[in-house]
PDB file of C-alpha atoms in Angstrom:
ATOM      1  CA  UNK A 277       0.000   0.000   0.000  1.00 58.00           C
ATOM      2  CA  UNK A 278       0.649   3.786  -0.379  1.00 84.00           C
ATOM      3  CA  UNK A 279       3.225   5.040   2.374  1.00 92.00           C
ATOM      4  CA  UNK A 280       3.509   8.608   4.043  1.00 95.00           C
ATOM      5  CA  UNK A 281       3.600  11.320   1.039  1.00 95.00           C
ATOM      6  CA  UNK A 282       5.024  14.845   2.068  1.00 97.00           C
ATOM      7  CA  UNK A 283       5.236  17.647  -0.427  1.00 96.00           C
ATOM      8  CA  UNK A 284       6.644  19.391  -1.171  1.00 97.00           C
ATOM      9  CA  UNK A 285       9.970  18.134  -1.283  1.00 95.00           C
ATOM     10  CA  UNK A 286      12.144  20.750  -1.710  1.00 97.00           C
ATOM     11  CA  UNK A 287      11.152  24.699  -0.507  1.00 97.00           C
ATOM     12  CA  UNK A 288      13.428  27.452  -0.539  1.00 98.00           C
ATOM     13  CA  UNK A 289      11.895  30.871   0.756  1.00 97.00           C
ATOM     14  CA  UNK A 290      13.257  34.191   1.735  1.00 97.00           C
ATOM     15  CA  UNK A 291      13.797  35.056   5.642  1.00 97.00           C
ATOM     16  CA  UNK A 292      10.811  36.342   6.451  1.00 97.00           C
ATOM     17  CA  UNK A 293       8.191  34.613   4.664  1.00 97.00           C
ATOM     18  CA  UNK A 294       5.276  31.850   5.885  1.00 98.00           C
ATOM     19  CA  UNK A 295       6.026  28.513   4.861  1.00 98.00           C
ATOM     20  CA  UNK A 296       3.080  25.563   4.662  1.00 98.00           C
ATOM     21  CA  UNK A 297       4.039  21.808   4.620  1.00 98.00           C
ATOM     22  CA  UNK A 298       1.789  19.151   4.132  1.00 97.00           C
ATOM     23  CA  UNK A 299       2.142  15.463   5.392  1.00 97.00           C
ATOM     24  CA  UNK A 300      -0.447  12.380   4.106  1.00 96.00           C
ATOM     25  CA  UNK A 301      -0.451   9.670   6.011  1.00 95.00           C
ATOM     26  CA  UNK A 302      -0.335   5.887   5.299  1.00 94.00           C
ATOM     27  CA  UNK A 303      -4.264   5.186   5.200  1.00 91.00           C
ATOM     28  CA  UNK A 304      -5.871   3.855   8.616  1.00 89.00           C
ATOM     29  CA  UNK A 305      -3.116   4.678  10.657  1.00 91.00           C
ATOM     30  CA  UNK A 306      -4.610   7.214  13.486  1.00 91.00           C
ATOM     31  CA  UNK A 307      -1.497   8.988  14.918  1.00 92.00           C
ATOM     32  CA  UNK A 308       0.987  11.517  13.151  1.00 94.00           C
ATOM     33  CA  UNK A 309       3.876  12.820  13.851  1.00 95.00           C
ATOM     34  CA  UNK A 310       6.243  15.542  12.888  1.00 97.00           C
ATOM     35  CA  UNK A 311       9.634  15.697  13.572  1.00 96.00           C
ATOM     36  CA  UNK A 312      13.201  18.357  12.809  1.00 97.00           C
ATOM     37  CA  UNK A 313      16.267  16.881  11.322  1.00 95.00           C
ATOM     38  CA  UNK A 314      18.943  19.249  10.999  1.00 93.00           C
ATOM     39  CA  UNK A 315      21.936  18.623   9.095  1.00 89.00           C
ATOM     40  CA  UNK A 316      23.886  15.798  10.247  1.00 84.00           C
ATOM     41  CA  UNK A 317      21.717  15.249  13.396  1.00 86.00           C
ATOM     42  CA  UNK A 318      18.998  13.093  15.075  1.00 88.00           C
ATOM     43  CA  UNK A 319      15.325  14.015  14.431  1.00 93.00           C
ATOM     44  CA  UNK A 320      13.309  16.022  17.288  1.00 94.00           C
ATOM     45  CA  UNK A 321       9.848  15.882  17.904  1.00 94.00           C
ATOM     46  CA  UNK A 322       7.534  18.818  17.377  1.00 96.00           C
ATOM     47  CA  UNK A 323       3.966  18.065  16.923  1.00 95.00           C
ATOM     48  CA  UNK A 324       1.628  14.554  17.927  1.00 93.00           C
ATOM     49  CA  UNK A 325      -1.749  13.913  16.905  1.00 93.00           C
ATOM     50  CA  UNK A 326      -3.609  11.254  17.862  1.00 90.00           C
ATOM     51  CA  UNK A 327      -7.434  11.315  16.537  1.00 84.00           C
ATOM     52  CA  UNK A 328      -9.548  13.616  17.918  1.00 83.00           C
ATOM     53  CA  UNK A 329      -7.330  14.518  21.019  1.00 87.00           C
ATOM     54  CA  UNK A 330      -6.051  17.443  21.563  1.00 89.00           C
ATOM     55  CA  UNK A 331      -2.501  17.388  20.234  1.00 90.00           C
ATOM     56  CA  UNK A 332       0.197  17.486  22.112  1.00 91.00           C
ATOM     57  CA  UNK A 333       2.816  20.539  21.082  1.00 92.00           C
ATOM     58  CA  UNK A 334       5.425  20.167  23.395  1.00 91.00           C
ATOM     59  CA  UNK A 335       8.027  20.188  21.288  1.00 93.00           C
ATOM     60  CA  UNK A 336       6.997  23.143  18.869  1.00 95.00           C
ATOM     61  CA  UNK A 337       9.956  25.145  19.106  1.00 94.00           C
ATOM     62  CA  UNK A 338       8.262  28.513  19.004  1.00 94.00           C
ATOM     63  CA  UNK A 339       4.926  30.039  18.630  1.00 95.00           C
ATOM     64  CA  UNK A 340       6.300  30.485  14.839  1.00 97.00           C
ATOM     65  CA  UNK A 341       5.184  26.814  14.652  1.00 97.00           C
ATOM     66  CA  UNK A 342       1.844  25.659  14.194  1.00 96.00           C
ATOM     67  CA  UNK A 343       0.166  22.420  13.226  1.00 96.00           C
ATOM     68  CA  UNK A 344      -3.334  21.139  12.060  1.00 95.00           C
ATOM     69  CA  UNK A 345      -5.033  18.299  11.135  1.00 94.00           C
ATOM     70  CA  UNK A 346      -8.687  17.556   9.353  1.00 84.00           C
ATOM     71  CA  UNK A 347      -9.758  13.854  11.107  1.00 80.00           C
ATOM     72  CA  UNK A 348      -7.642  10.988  10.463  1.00 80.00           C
ATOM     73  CA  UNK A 349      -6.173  12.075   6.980  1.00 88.00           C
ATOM     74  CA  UNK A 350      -3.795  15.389   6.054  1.00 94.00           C
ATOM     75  CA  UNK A 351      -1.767  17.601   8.071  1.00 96.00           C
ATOM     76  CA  UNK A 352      -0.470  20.813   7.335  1.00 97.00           C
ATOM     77  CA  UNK A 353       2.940  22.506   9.275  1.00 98.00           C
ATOM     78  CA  UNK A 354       3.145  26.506   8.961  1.00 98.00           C
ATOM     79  CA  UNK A 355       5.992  28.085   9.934  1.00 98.00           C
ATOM     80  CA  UNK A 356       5.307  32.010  10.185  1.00 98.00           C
ATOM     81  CA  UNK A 357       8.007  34.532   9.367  1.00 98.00           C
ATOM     82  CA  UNK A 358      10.621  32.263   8.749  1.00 98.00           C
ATOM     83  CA  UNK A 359      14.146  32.056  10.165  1.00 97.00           C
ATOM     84  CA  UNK A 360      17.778  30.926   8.530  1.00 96.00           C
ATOM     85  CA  UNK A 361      17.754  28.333  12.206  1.00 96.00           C
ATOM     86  CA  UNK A 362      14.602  26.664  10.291  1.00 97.00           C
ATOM     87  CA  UNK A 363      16.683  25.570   7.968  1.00 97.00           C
ATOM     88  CA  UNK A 364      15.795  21.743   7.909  1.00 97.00           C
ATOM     89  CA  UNK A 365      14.378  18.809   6.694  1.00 97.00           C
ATOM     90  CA  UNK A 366      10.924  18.280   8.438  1.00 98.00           C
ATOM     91  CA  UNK A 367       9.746  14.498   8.356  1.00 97.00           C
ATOM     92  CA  UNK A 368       6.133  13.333   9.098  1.00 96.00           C
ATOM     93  CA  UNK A 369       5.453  10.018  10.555  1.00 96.00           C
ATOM     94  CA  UNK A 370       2.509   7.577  11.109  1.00 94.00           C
ATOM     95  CA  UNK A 371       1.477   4.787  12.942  1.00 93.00           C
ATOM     96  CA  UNK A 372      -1.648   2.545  13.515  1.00 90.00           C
ATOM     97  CA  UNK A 373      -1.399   3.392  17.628  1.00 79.00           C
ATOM     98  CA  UNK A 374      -2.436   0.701  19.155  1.00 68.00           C
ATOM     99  CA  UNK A 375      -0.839  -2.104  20.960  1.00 72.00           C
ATOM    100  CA  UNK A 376       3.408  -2.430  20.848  1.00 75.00           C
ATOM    101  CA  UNK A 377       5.238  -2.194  19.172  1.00 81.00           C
ATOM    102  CA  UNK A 378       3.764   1.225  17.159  1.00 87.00           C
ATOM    103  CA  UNK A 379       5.952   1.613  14.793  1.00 91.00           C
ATOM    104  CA  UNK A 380       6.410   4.745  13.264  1.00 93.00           C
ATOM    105  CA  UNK A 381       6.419   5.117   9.136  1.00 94.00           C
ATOM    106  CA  UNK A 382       8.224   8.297   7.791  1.00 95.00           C
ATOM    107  CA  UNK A 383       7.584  10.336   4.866  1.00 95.00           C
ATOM    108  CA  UNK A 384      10.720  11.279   2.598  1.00 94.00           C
ATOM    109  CA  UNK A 385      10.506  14.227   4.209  1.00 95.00           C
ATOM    110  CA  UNK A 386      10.651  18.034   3.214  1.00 97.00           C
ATOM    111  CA  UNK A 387      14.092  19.906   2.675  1.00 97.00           C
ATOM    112  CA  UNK A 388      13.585  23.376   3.888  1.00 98.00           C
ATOM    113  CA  UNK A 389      15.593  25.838   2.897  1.00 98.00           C
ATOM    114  CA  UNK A 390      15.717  29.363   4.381  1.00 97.00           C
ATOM    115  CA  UNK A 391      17.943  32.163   2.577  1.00 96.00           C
TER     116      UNK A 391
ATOM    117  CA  UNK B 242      20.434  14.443  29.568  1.00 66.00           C
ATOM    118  CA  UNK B 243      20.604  12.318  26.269  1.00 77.00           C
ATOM    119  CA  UNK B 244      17.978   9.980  26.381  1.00 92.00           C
ATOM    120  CA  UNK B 245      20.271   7.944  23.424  1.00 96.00           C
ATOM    121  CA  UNK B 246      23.498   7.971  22.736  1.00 96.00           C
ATOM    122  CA  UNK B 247      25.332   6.443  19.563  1.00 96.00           C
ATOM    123  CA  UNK B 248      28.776   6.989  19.964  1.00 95.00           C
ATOM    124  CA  UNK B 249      30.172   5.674  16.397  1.00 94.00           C
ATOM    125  CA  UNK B 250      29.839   9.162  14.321  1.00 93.00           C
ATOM    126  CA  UNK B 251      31.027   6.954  11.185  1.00 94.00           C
ATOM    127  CA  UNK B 252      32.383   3.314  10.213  1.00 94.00           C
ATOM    128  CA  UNK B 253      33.300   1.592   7.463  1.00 96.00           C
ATOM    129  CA  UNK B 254      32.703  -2.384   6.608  1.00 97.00           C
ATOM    130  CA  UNK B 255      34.251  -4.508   4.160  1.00 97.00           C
ATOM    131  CA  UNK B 256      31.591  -5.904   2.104  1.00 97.00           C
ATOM    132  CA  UNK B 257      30.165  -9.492   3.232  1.00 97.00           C
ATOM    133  CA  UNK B 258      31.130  -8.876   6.900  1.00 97.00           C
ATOM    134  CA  UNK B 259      29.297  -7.806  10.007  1.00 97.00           C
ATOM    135  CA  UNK B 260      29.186  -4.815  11.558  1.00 97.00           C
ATOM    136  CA  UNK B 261      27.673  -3.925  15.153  1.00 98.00           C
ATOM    137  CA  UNK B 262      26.714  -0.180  15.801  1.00 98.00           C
ATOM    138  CA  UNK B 263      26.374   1.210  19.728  1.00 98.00           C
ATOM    139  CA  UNK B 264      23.137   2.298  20.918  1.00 98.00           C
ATOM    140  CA  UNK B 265      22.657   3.108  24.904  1.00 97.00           C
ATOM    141  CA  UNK B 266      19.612   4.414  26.314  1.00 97.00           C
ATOM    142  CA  UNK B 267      18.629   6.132  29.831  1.00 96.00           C
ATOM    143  CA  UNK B 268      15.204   5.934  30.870  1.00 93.00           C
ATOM    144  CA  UNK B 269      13.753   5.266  34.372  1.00 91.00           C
ATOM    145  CA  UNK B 270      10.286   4.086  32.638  1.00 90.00           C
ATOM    146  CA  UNK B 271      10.372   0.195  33.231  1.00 90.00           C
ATOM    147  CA  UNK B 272       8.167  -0.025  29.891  1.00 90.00           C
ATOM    148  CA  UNK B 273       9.987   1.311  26.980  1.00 93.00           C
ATOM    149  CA  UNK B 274      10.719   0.330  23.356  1.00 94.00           C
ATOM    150  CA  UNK B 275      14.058  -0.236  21.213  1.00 97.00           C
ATOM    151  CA  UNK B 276      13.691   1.408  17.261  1.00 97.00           C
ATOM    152  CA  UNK B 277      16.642   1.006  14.478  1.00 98.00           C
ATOM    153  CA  UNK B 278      16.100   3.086  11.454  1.00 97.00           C
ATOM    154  CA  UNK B 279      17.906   3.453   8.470  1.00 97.00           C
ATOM    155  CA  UNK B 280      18.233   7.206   6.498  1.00 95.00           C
ATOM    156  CA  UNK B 281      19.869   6.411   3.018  1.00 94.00           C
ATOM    157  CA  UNK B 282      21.143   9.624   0.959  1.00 91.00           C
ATOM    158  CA  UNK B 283      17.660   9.613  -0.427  1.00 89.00           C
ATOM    159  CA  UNK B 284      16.863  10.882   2.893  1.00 88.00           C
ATOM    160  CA  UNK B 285      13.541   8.504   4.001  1.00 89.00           C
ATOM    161  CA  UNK B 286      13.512   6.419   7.578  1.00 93.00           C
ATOM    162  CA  UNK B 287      13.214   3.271   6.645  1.00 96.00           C
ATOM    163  CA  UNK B 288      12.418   0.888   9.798  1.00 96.00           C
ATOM    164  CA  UNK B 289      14.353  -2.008  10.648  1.00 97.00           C
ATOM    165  CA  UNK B 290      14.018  -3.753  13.689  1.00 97.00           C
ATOM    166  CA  UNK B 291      12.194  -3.371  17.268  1.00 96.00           C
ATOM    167  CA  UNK B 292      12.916  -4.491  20.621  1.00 96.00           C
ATOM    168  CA  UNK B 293      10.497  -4.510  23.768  1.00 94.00           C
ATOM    169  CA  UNK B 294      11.716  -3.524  26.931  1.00 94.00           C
ATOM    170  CA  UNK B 295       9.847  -6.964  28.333  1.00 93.00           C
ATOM    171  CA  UNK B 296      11.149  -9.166  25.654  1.00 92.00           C
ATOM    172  CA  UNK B 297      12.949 -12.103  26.535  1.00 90.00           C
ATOM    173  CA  UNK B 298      14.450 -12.689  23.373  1.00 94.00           C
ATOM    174  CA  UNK B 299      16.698 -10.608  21.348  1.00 96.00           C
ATOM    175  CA  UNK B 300      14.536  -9.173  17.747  1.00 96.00           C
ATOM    176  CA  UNK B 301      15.996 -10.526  14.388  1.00 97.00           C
ATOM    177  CA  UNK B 302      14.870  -9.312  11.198  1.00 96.00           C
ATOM    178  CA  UNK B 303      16.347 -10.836   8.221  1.00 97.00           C
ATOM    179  CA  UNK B 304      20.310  -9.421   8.503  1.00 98.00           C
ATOM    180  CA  UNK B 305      19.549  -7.670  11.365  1.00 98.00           C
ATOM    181  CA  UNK B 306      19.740  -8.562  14.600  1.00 97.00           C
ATOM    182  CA  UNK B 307      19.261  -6.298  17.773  1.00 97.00           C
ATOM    183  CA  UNK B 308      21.610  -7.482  20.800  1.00 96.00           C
ATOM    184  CA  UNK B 309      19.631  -6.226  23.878  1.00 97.00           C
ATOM    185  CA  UNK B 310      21.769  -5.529  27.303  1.00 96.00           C
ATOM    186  CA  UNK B 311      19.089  -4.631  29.824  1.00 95.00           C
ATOM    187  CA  UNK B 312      21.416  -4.451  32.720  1.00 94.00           C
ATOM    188  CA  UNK B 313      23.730  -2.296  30.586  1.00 96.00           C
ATOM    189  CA  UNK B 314      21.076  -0.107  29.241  1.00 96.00           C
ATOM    190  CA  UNK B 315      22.550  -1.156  25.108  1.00 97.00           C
ATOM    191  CA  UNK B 316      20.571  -2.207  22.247  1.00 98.00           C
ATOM    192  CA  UNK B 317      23.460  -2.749  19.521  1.00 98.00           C
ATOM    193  CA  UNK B 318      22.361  -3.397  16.013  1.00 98.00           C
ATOM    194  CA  UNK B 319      24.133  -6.268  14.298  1.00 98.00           C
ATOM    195  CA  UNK B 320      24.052  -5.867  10.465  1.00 98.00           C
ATOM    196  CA  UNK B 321      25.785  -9.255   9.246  1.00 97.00           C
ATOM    197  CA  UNK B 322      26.713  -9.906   5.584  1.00 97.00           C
ATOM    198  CA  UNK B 323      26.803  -6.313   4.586  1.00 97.00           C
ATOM    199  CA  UNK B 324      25.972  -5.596   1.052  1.00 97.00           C
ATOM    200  CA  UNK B 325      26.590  -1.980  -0.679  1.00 97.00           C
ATOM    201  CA  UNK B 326      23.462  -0.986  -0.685  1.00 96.00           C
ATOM    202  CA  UNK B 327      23.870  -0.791   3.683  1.00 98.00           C
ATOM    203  CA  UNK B 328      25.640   2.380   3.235  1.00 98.00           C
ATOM    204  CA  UNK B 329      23.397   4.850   5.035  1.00 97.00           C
ATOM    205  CA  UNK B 330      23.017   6.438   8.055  1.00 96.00           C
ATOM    206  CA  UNK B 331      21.747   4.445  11.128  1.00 98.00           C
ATOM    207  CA  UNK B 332      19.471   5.811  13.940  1.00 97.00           C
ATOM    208  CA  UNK B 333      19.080   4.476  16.910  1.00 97.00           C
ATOM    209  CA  UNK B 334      15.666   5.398  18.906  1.00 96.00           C
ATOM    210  CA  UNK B 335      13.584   4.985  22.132  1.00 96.00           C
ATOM    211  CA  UNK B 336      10.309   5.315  22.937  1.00 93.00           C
ATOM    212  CA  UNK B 337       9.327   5.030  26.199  1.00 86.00           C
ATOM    213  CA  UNK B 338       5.434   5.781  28.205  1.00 74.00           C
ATOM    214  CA  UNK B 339       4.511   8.162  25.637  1.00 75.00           C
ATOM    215  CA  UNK B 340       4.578   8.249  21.995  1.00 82.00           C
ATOM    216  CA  UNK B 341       7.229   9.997  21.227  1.00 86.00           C
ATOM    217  CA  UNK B 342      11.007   8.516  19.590  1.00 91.00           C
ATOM    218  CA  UNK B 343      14.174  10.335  21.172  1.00 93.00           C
ATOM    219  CA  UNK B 344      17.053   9.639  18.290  1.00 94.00           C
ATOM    220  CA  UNK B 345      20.808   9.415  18.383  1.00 95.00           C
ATOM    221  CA  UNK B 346      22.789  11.662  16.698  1.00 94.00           C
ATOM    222  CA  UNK B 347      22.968   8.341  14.190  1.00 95.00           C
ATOM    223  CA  UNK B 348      26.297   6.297  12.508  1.00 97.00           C
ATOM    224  CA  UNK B 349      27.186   6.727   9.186  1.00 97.00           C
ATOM    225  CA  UNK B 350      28.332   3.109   7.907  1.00 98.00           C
ATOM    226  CA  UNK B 351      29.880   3.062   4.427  1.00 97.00           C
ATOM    227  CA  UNK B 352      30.605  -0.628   2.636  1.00 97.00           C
ATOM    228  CA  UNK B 353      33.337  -1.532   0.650  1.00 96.00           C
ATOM    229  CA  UNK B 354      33.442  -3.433  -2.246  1.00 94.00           C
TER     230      UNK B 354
END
């Protein structure tokens, strides 16, 4: 079946400007993820959703950040007035969420690129 | 503190051998789960193997084979008969009562024909 589809791939924007990425998740599975990788580095958690809960934003790195989703399907990351530190490739993940192990699928991620 | 900690920034493997890369963990949740991923140049996470903190028995998936250390807090991967298309990058994660994966800063392993 169809696995996690991020677009777009590649986004360079100017310092300053709002940037909108968009994660679809591998069909059924209830919980997404989104998650930082700068260069040459682990992957950090930002955003969880999980249904119809509330999600948690713990690791939103500033109010810059925001995240939505519509149900059990596509999710959208905006980052507002954008920075040169956002400079990253952001990776969505999904996974059925229930029972162990919960394994999370990744998108191939989108390469940000602030100038 | 680092919840995981890979400590092999980069290694190189002759082709057809094994290689083992480091993974220790700190957590004081007694319920907690073991994730390998592999990030290619193509940049997806590609899952490999998992590894319940309750499991008796050490996970094998194909090639790969987890060697869990409770005591020691380690969850080495073991990657035997290494083929060219291995060369990646390797992440070690955790997670533990939540939902959330805490990565290591990941080994680079490059094969050799």
């Amino acid at each position: 079946g169809a696995g996690v589809s991020q677009s777009p791939s590649n986004k360079v924007t100017e310092k300053g400007k709002d940037v909108e990425l968009r994660c679809d998740p591998i069909s059924g599975h209830t919980a997404l993820y989104w998650y930082r990788q700068r260069l040459g580095q682990g992957l950090e958690f930002l955003i969880y959703f999980q249904g119809n809960s509330a999600p948690d934003k713990s690791g939103l790195p500033s109010d810059r950040f925001s995240a939505e989703r519509t149900g059990e399907s596509v999710s959208t990351l905006t980052i507002q007035r954008t920075q040169q530190e956002d400079s990253a490739v952001y990776l969505c993940a999904s996974s059925l969420s229930g029972g162990e192990p919960d394994t999370q699928y990744f998108g191939p991620g989108t390469r940000l690129t602030v100038l | 503190a680092q919840k995981i900690t890979q400590t092999q920034p980069g290694m190189f493997v002759q082709e057809k051998e094994a290689v083992t890369l480091d993974c220790t963990y700190d957590t004081s949740d007694p319920s907690y789960g073991l994730f390998w991923y592999k990030q290619p140049s193509s940049g997806e996470m590609i899952f490999l193997i998992y590894q319940g903190s309750y499991d008796q028995q050490n996970a094998t998936e194909g090639r790969y084979s987890l060697n869990f250390q409770k005591a020691r807090k380690s969850a080495n991967l073991v990657i035997s008969a290494s083929q060219l298309g291995d060369s990646a990058m390797y992440f070690c994660a955790m997670r533990e009562n939540d939902y959330k994966l805490s990565f290591g800063a990941g080994t680079t392993v490059t094969v050799r024909a």
